[in-house]
Coordinates of C-alpha atoms in Angstrom, one line a residue:
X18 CA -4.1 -2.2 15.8
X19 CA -0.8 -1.8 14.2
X20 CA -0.3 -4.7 11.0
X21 CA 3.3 -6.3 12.2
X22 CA 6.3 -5.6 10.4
X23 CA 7.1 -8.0 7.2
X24 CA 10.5 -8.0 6.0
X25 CA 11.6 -10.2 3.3
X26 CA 15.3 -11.0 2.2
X27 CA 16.6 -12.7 -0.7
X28 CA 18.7 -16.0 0.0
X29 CA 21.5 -16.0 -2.5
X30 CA 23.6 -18.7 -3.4
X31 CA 26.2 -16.9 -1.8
X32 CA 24.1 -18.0 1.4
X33 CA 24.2 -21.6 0.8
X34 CA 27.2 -22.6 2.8
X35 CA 25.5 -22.8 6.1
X36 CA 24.6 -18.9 6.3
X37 CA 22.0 -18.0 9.1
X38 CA 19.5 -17.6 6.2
X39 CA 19.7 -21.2 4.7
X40 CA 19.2 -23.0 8.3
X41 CA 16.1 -20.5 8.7
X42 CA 15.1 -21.2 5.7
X43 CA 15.5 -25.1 6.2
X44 CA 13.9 -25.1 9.2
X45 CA 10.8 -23.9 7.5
X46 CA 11.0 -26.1 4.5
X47 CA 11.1 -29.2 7.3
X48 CA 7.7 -27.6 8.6
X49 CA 6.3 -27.0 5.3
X50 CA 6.9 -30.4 4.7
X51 CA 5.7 -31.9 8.2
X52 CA 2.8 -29.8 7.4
X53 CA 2.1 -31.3 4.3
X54 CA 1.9 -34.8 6.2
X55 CA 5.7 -35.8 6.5
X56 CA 6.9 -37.1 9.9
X57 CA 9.4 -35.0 11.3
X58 CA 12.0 -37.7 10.9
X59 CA 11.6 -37.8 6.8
X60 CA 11.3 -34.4 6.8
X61 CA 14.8 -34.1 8.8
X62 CA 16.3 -37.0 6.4
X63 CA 15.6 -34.6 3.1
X64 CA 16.9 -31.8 4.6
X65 CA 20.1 -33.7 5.9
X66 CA 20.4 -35.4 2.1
X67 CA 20.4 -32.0 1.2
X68 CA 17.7 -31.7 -1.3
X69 CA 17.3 -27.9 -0.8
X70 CA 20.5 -27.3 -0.6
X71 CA 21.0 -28.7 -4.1
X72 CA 17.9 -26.7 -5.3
X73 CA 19.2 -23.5 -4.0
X74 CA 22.6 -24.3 -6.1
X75 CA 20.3 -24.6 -9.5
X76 CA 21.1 -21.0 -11.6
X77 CA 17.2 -20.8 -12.2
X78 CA 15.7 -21.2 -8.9
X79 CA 15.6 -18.3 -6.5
X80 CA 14.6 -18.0 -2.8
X81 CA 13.3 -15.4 -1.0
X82 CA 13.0 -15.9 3.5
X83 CA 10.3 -13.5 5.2
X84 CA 10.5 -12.2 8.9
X85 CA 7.8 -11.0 10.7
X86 CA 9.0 -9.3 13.6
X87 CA 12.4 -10.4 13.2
X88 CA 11.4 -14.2 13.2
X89 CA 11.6 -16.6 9.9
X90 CA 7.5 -17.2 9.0
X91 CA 7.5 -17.9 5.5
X92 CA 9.4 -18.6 2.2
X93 CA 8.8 -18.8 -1.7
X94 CA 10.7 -20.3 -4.2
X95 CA 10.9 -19.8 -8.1
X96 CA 12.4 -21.1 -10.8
X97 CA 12.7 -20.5 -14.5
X98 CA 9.6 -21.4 -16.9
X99 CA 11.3 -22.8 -19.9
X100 CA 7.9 -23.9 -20.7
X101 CA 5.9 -20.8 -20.4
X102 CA 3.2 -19.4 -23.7
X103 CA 4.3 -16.1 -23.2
X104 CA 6.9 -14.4 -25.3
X105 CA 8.7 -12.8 -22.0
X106 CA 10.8 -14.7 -19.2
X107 CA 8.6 -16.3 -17.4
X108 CA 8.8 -17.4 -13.5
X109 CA 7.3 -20.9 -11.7
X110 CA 6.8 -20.4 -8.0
X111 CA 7.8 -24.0 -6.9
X112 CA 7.0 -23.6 -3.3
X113 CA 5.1 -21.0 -1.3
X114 CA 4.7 -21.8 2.8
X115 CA 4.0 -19.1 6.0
X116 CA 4.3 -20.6 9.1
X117 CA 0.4 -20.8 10.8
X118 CA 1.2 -19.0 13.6
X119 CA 2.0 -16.1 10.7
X120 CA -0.6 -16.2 8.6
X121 CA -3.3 -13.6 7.9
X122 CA -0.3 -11.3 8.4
X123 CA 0.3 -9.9 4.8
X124 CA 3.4 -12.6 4.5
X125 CA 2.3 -14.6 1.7
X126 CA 1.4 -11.3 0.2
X127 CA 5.0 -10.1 0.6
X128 CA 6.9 -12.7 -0.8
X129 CA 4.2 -12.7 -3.8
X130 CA 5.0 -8.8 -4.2
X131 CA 8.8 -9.2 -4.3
X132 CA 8.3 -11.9 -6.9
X133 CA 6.2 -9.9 -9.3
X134 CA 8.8 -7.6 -8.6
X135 CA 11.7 -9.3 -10.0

């Protein structure tokens, strides 16, 4: 059988300003948090404070939103490493989440790829 499709988009800060990518890509933060042990109501509160929102605005962080199918399963986001021992830019990945009805579908593997790719 067939591996499904995985398509993964950048999410710009163009895209901030309620764009169809940042409420996918907020709905899956919420989860990633919920999944991490959050209720759903605290999760919901730091999205509506608008936490990610204000990370998405930073110049150093970058996120990227991953479709499988057409539906929003995943997301990675990466910042700068000011800190880094190497003498090239280096990039952090801050957050790394694929829904688990998604996984074991090459998604985490296609956000990782674009990464290394930027």
């Amino acid at each position: 059988m067939a591996r499904s499709s995985v398509e993964v988009v950048a999410v710009s800060e163009a895209d901030v300003d309620g764009h169809l990518l940042v409420r996918e890509l907020t709905a899956l933060w919420m989860a990633q948090r919920v999944d991490q042990g959050a209720s759903p109501e605290a999760a919901a509160r730091a999205a509506a404070e608008g936490r990610l929102r204000e990370g998405l605005a930073r110049p150093d962080v970058r996120a990227w939103l991953a479709r499988l199918d057409g539906d929003a399963v995943g997301f990675i986001v990466t910042s700068e490493n000011p800190f880094g021992l190497s003498l090239h830019q280096e990039v952090a990945i801050d957050q790394l989440f694929v829904d688990s009805r998604a996984r074991r579908h090459g998604v985490a593997h296609a956000l990782l790829d674009v990464v290394v790719g930027q």
